[in-house]
Each structure stands twice: as structure tokens, then as C-alpha cells.
mmCIF file of C-alpha atoms in Angstrom:
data_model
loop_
_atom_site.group_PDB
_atom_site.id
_atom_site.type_symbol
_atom_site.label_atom_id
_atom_site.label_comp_id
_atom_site.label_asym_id
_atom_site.label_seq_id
_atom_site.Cartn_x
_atom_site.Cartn_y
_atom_site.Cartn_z
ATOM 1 C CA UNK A 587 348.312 40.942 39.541
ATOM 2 C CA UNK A 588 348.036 39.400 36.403
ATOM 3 C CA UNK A 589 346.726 36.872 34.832
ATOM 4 C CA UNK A 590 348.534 36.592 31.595
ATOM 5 C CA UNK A 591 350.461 33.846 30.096
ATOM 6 C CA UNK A 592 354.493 34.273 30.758
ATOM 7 C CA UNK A 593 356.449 35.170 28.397
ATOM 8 C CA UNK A 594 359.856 33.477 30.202
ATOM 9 C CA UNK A 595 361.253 30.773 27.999
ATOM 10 C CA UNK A 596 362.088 27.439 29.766
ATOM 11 C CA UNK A 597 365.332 28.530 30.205
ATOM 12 C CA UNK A 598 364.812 31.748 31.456
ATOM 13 C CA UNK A 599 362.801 29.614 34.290
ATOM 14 C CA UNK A 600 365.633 27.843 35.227
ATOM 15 C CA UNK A 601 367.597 30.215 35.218
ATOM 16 C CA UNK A 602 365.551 32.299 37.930
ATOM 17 C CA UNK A 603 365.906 29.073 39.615
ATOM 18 C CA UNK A 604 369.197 28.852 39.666
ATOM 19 C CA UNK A 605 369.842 32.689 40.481
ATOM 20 C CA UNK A 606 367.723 32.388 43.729
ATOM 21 C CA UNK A 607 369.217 29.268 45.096
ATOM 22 C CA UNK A 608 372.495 31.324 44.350
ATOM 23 C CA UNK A 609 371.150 33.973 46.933
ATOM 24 C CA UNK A 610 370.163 31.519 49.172
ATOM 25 C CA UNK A 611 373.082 29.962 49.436
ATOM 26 C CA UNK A 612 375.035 33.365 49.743
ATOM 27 C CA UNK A 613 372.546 34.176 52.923
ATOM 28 C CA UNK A 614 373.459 30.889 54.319
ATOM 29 C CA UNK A 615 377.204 31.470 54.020
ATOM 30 C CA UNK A 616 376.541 34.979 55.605
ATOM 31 C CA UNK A 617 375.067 32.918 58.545
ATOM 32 C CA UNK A 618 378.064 30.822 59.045
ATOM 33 C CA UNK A 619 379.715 34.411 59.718
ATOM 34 C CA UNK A 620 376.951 35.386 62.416
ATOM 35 C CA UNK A 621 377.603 31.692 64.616
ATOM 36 C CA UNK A 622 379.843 32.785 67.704
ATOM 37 C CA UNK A 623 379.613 32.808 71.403
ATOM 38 C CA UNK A 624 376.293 34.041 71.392
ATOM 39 C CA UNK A 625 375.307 30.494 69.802
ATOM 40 C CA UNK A 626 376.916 28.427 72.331
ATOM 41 C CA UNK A 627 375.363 30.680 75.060
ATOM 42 C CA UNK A 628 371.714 29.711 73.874
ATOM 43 C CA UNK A 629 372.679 25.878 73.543
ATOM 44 C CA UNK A 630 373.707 26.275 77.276
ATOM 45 C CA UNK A 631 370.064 28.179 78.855
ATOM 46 C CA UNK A 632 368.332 25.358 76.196
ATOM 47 C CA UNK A 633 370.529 23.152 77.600
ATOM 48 C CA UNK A 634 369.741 24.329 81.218
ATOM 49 C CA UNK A 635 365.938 24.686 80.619
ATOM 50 C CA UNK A 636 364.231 22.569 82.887
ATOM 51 C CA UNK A 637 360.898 23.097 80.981
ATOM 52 C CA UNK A 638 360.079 23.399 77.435
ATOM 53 C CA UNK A 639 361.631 25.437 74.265
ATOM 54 C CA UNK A 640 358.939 27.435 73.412
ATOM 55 C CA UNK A 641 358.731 28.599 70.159
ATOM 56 C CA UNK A 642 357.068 31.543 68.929
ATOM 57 C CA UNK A 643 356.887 33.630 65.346
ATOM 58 C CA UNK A 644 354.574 35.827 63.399
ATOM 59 C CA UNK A 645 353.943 34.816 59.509
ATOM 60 C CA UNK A 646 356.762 32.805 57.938
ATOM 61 C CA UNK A 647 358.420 33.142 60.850
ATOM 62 C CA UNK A 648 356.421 31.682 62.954
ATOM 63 C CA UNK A 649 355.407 28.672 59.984
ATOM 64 C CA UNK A 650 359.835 28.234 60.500
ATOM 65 C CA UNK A 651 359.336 28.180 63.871
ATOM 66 C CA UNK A 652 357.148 25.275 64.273
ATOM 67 C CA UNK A 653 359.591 23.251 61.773
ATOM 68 C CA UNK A 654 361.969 24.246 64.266
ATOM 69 C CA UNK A 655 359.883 23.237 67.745
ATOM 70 C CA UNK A 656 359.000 19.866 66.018
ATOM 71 C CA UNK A 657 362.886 19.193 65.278
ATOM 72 C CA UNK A 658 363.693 19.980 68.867
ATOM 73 C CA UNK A 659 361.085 17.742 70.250
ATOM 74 C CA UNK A 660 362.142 14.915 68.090
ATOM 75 C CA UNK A 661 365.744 15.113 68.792
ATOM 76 C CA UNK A 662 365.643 15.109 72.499
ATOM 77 C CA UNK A 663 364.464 18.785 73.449
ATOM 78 C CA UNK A 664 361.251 19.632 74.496
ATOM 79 C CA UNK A 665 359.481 21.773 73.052
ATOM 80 C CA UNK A 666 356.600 23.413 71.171
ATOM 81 C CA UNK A 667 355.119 26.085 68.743
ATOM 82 C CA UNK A 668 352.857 28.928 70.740
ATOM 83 C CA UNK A 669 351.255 31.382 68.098
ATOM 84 C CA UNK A 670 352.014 34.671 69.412
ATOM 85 C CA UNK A 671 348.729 36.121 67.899
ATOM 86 C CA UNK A 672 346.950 33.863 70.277
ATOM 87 C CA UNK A 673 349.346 34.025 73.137
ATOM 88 C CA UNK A 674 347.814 37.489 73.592
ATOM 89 C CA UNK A 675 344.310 36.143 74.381
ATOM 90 C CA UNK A 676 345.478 33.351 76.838
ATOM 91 C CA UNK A 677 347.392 30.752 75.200
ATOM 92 C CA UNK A 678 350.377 32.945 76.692
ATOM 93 C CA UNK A 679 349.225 30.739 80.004
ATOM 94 C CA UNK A 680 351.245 27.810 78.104
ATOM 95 C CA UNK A 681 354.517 29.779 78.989
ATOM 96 C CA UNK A 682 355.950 29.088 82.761
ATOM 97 C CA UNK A 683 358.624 29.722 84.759
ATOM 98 C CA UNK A 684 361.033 27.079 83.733
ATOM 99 C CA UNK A 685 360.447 27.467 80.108
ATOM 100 C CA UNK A 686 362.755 29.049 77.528
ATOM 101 C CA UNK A 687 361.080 31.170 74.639
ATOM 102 C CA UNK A 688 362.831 31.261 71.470
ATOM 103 C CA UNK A 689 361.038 34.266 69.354
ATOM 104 C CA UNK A 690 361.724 34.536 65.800
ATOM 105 C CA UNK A 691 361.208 38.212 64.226
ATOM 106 C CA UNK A 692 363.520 39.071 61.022
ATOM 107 C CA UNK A 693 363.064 43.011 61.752
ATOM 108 C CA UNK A 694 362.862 42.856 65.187
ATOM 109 C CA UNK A 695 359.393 44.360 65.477
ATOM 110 C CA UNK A 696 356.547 42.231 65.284
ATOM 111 C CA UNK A 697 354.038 43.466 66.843
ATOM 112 C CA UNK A 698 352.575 40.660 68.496
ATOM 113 C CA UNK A 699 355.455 39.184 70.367
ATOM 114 C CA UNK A 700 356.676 42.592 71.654
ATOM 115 C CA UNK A 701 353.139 42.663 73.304
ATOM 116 C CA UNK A 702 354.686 39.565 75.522
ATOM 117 C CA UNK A 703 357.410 40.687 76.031
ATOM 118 C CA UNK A 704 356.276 42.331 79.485
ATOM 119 C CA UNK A 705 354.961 39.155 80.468
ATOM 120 C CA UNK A 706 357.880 37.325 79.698
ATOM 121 C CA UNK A 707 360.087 39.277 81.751
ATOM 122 C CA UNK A 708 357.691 38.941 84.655
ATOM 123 C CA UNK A 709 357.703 35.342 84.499
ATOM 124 C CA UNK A 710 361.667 35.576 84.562
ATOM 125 C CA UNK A 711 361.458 33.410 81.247
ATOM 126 C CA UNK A 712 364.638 33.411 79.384
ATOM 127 C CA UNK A 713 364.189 34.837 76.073
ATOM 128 C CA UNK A 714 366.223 34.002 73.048
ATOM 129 C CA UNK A 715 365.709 35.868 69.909
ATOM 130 C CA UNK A 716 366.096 35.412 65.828
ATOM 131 C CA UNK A 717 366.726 38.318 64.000
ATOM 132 C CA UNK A 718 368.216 39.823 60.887
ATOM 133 C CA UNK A 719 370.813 42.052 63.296
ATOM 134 C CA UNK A 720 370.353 43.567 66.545
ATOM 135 C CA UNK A 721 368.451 46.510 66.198
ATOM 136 C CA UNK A 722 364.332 46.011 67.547
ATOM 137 C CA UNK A 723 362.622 45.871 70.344
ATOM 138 C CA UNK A 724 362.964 41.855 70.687
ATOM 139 C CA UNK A 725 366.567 41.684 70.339
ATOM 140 C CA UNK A 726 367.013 44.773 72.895
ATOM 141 C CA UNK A 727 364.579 42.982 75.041
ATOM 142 C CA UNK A 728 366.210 39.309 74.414
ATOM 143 C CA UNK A 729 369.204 38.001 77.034
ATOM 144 C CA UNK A 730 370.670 36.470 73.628
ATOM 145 C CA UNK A 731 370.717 37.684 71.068
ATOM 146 C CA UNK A 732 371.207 35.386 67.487
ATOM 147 C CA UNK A 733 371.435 37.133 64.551
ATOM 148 C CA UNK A 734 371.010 36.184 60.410
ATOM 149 C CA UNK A 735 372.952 38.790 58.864
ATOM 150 C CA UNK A 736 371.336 41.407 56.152
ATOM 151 C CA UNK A 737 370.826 38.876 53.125
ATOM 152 C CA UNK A 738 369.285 39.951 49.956
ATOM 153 C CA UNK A 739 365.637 37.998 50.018
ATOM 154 C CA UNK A 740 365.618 35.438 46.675
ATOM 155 C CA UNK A 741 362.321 37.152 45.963
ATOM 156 C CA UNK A 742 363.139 40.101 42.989
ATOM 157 C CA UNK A 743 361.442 42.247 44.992
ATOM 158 C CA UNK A 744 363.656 42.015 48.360
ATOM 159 C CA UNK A 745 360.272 41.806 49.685
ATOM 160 C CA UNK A 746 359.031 38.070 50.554
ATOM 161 C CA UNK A 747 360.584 35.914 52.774
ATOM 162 C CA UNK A 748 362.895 33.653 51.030
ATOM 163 C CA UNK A 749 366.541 34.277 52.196
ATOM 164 C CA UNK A 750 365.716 35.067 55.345
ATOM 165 C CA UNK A 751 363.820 31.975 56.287
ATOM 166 C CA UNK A 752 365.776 29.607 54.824
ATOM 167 C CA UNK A 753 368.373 30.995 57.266
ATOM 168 C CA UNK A 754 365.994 30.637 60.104
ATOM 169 C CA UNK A 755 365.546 27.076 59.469
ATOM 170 C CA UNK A 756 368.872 26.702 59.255
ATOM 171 C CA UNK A 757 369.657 28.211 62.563
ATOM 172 C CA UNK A 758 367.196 26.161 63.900
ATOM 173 C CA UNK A 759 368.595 22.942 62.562
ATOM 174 C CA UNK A 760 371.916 23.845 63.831
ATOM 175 C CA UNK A 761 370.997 24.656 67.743
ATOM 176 C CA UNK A 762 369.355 21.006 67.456
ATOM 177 C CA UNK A 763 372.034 19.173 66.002
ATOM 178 C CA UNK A 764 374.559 21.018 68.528
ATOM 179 C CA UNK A 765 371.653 20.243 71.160
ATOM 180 C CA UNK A 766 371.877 16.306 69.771
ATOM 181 C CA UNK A 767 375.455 16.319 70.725
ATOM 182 C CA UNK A 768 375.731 17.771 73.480
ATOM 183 C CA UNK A 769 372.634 14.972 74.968
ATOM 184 C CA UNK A 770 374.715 12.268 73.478
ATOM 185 C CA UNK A 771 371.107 11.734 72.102
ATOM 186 C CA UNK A 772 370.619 8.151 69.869
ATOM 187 C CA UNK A 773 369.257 6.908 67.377
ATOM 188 C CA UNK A 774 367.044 4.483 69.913
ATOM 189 C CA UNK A 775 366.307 8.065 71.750
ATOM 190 C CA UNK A 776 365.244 8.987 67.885
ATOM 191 C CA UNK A 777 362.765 5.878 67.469
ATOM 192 C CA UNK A 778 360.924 6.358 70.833
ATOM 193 C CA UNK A 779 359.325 9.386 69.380
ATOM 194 C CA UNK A 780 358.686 8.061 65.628
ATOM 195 C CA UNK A 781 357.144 4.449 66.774
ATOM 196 C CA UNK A 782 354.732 4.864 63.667
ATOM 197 C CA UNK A 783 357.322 5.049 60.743
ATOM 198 C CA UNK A 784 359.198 2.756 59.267
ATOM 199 C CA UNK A 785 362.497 4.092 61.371
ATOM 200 C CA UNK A 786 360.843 3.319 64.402
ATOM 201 C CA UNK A 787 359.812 -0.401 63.492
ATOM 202 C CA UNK A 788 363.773 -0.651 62.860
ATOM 203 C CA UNK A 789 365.072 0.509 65.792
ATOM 204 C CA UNK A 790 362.261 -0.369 68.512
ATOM 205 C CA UNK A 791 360.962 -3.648 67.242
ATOM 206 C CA UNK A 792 362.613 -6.823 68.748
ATOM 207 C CA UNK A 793 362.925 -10.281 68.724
ATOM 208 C CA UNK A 794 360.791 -10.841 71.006
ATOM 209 C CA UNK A 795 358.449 -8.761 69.350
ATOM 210 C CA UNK A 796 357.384 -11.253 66.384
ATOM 211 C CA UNK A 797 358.867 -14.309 67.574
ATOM 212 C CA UNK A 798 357.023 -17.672 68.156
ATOM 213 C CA UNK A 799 357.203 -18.935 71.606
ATOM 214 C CA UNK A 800 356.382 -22.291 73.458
ATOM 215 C CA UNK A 801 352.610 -21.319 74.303
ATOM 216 C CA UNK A 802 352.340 -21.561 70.240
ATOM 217 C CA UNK A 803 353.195 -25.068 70.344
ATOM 218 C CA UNK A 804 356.446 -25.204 68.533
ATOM 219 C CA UNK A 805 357.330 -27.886 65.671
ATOM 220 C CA UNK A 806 359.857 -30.266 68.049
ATOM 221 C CA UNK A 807 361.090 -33.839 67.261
ATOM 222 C CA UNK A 808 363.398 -36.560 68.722
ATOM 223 C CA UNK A 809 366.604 -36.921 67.222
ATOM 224 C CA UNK A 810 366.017 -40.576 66.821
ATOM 225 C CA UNK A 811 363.164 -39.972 65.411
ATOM 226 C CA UNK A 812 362.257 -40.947 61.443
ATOM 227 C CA UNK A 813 361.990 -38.101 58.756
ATOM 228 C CA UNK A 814 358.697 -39.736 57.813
ATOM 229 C CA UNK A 815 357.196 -37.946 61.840
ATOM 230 C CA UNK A 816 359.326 -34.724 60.899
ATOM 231 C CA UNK A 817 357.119 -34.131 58.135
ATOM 232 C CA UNK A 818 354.131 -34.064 59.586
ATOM 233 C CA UNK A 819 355.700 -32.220 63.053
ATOM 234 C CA UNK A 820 356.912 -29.596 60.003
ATOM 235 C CA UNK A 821 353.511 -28.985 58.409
ATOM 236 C CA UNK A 822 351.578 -29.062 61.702
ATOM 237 C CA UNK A 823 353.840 -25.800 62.830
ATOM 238 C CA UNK A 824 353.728 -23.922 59.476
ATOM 239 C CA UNK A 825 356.911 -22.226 60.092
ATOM 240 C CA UNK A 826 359.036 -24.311 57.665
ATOM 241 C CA UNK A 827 361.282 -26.312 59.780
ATOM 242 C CA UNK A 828 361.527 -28.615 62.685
ATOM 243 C CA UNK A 829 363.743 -28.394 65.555
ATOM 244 C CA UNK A 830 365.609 -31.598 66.568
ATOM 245 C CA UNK A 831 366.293 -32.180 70.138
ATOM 246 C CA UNK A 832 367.795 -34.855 72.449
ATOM 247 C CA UNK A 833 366.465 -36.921 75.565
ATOM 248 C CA UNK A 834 366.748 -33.793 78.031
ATOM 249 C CA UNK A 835 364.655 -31.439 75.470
ATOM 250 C CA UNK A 836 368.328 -30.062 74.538
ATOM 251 C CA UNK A 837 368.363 -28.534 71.372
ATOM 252 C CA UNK A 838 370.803 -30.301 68.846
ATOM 253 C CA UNK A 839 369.912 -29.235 65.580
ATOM 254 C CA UNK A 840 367.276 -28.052 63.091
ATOM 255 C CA UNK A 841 365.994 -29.116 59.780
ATOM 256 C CA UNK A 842 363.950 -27.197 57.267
ATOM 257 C CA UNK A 843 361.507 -27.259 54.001
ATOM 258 C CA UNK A 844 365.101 -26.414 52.430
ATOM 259 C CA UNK A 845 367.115 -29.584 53.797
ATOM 260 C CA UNK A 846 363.951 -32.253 53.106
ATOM 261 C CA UNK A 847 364.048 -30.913 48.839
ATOM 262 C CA UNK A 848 368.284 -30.980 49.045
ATOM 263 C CA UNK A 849 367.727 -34.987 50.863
ATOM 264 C CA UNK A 850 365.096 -36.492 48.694
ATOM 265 C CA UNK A 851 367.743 -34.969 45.948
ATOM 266 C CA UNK A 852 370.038 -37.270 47.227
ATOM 267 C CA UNK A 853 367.640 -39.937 47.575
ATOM 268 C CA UNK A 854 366.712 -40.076 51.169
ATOM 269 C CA UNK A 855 364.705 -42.695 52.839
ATOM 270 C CA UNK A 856 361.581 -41.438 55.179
ATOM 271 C CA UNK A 857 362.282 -43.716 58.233
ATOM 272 C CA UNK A 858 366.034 -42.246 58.129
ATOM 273 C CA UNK A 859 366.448 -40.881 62.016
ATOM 274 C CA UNK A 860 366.459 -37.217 61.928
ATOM 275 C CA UNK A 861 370.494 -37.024 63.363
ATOM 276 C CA UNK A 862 371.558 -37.929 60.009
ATOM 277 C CA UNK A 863 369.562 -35.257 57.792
ATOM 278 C CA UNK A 864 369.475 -32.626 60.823
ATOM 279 C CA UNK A 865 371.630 -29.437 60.475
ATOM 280 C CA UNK A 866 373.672 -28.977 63.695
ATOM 281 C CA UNK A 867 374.733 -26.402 65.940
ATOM 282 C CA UNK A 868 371.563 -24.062 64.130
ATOM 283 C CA UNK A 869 372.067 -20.224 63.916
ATOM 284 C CA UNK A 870 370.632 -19.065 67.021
ATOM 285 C CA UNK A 871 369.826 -14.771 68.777
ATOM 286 C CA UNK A 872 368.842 -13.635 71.529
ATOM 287 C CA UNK A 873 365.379 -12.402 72.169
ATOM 288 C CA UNK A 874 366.676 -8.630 72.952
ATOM 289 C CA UNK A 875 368.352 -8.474 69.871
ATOM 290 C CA UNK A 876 366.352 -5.733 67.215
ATOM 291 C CA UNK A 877 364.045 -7.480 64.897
ATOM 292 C CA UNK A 878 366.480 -5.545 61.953
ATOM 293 C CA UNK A 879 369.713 -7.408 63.009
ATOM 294 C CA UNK A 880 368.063 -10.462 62.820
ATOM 295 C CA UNK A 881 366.773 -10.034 59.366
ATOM 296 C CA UNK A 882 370.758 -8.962 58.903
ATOM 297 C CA UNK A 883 371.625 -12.742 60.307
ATOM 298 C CA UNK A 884 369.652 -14.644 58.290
ATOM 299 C CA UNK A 885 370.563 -12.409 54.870
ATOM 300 C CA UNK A 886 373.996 -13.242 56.100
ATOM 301 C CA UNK A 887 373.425 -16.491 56.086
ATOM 302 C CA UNK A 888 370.467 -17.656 53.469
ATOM 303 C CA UNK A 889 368.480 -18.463 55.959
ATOM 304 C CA UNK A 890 364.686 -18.287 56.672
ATOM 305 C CA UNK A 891 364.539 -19.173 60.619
ATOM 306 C CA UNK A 892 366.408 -18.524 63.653
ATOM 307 C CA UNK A 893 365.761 -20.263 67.011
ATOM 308 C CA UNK A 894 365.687 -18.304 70.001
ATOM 309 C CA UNK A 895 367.050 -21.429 73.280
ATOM 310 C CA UNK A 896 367.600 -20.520 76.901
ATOM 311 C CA UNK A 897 370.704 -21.034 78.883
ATOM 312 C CA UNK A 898 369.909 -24.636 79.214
ATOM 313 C CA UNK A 899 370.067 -25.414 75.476
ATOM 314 C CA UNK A 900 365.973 -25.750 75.332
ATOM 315 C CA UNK A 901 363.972 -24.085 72.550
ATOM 316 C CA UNK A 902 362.509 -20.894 73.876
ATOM 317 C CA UNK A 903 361.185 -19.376 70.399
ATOM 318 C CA UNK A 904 361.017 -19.142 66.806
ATOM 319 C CA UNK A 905 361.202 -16.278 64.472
ATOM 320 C CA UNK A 906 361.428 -16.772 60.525
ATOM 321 C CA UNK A 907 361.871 -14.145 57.343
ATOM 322 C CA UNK A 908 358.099 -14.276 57.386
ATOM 323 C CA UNK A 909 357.774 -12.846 60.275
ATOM 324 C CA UNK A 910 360.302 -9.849 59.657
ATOM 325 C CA UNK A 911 358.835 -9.381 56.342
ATOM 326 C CA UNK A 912 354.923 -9.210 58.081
ATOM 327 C CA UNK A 913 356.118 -6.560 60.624
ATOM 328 C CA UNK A 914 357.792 -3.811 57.877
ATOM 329 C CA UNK A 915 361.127 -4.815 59.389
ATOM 330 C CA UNK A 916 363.911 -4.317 56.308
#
């Protein structure tokens, strides 16, 4: 190999680029060819499977095959990668009857799997096999058989895996996104196995999650009360607003940081009772509702709180843009 400056002109680079995205692309379209029944019979056994998907590949295939295993097991389908280097010195004993092993060879002939391939049989595992056509001992061995088609690799050499893998992956993504529809598998399905990113927060977090409830001592005031006692109610709860109610603890209207600056604007007094500066009938959500729609409420609306009140009409909880913001809710 050597170590000598190139002598490819910048657009001589791109145009490599562009020429083995071009043969990519041409192995992908020879894929589209290679999707028939035998497709729709390995979404049914996955389907079926009352175990896991196992996974397994040698080299690139097997670094596809994990990409593949971890879209599976995020989109509703169990399943894993098992290395089939180390499968033959006992991590095979992750395989059992009720499992479904997907192996990925582009010839056909990798060494390692066809040593499991005994085994597999034994166990009565269904096997489902990736392959550039149907000649090998995995796809003779498989009970389906899926197939790539015999793309030119992008590599100049016809040598490397380039082609060939991207149509693995692609493969892959397309048994889980038929596997997605057939599950009728959602988007709340999606979040309960990404809690940590920011899709989860989205879909998972609630209400109830962030809100403010009574045990927190909520801001409340009498509706007959003065502005001058909302004030300090207001500044004693920190969350930028008061909440007026009546004699039975019946909520009857709000009033915020926002409506004191737009009153003393219009010249105010401090003992005026709080039902003539209040806001009534307040923007109110339920507790269940995803923290996400209520940020969507109060953009809606320019506003900064909404109150959360039982099915008597009492206060039950609190949540404000603050408290969206805090959590990583957008």
C-alpha cells in the first residue's frame, strides 16, 4: 500500500463519489427485483417467533447485522446480534427453541455459521438466510431463502463490501418496517424503548410528570379578595400567577405576572377585589395529557401556565412553560 500523496484532483474525488453512490443505488434497485413471496414468508415465521430474532454474520456482515438486530428490537421485534465466531465456543447456548436465526452470508459460505448449522437444525430453529443468490451451503440449508441479487461492489476492485451491504441493511430495514406494520406498532411503543433521548421525553413524559400539585402548597386566593394579598400569594408560589377561587374552593379564574403589568397599565388600585382583574374560565388539561401537547396549548395560546382542576372545579395542579422547558420537553 502506499503512502504517497494522490494525485486525484478535487473533482476527480467527487466524481468517484458520485460513481459509487451510482452503483449503490443500481444494487438497491436490483434488490427491489429480488422482494417476492419469499419476503412475506420470513415476515410471517418473524412474525410467528415466539422468541427472539437472532441475528448472526461474519465481518461486515455480521457489523450489518447488528444494525439490523438493534432496528428490530427498537421497533417492536425482539431480537439480538450473536457473533457466530463465538457461537462456536458456547455463546451458541443463547439460541433456543423458539428463536428464529436470521444469518447473513453474501457468498453463502462462511465458514463459521455453516459450523451451526447442525445445531440449528437440531434445535428445530427456523433459519432465514441473506445472500447474494441461492447457491451455498446456508441458503441450501436455510427454510427461506432471501436473496440480494449479483451487484457490482462500489469498491474498484469488486472486492470490499460496499454494494452488497448497503443492500443488506436495506433488507433489513425493510423486514422491520413491514414487521412495524404488520404489529400496528406506535410511536408510544417507539418511546418505551428510547426513554433516554429526546423522542422519548416527548412521547412518555406527562402532565403529571412536571406538574405542581396541592402537597406543594399552591398560590390560591379568594375572589373577593384585594390585589394588594394576590401579590404576595403570587410571589410566595414562584410560579407566576395566582389562582382565584370562590367560597366552595371552586376554581373561577386565574391571574398572572402578565395581567398585574397590563392593570397597573391601566392604572389599577391594590385593594381592587381580584373578580375584577381575574381572567376567567383559565385554559385548563388534563393530567394524562403528554407534557409535549401541553407545551402545544400554551404556544397556542401565549400562555405560560395551565391549571390542572378535578371534576369538582377544585385546583388539582399547576404546570407552567418553566417546567416544560426544565424537562427537555419541545
Amino acid at each position: 500500500m502506499s503512502n504517497t500523496q494522490s494525485n486525484l484532483t478535487h473533482e476527480q474525488f467527487i466524481s468517484t463519489a458520485i460513481e459509487a453512490i451510482n452503483t449503490e443505488i443500481s444494487a438497491l434497485a436490483l434488490l427491489t427485483e429480488q422482494i417476492d413471496d419469499r419476503f412475506a414468508q420470513a415476515c410471517d415465521i418473524i412474525l410467528a417467533c415466539q422468541g427472539r430474532v437472532v441475528v448472526t454474520g461474519m465481518g461486515k456482515s455480521g457489523l450489518i447485522g447488528r444494525k439490523i438486530a438493534a432496528t428490530f428490537a427498537s421497533t417492536g421485534t425482539p431480537a439480538f446480534f450473536m457473533h457466530p465466531g463465538e457461537a462456536g465456543h458456547g455463546d451458541l447456548g443463547m439460541l433456543v427453541k423458539g428463536d428464529v436465526l436470521l444469518a447473513i452470508s453474501n457468498s453463502g459460505e462462511s465458514d463459521e455459521i455453516k459450523m451451526l448449522l447442525p445445531v440449528v437444525k437440531r434445535l428445530e430453529i427456523p433459519l432465514i438466510s441473506i445472500s447474494r443468490d441461492k447457491r451455498g451451503m446456508l441458503p441450501r440449508s436455510a427454510d427461506i431463502v432471501l436473496t440480494l441479487g449479483k451487484s457490482q461492489e462500489a469498491c474498484p476492485l469488486n472486492l470490499a463490501p460496499t454494494s452488497s451491504t448497503t443492500a443488506t441493511l436495506a433488507l433489513g430495514d425493510a423486514l422491520a418496517v413491514a414487521l412495524v406494520h404488520a404489529r400496528n406498532f406506535t410511536s408510544e411503543d417507539f418511546a418505551l424503548s428510547h426513554p433516554a433521548g429526546a423522542l422519548g421525553r416527548q412521547l412518555l413524559t406527562r402532565v403529571e410528570d412536571l406538574m405542581h400539585s396541592k402537597s406543594e402548597d399552591l398560590p390560591l386566593i379568594h375572589q373577593q379578595a384585594p390585589l394588594q394579598d394576590a401579590l404576595f400569594t403570587m410571589s410566595a408560589g414562584r410560579l407566576g400567577m395566582t389562582v382565584v377561587i370562590d367560597d366552595s374552593d371552586r376554581v373561577v379564574g386565574v391571574f398572572t405576572d402578565g395581567d398585574l403589568r397590563r392593570g397597573l397599565e391601566r392604572g389599577i388600585d391594590l385593594q381592587t377585589p381580584m373578580h375584577e382583574v381575574m381572567v376567567s374560565n383559565p385554559r385548563r388539561v388534563s393530567k394524562t395529557m403528554r407534557a409535549s401537547d401541553a407545551l402545544s396549548v400554551m404556544n397556542e395560546n401565549g400562555i405560560s401556565q395551565l391549571l390542572i382542576i378535578d371534576e369538582q372545579d377544585r385546583l388539582e395542579a399547576i404546570i407552567t412553560l418553566h417546567d416544560l422547558l426544565k424537562a427537555g420537553v419541545k
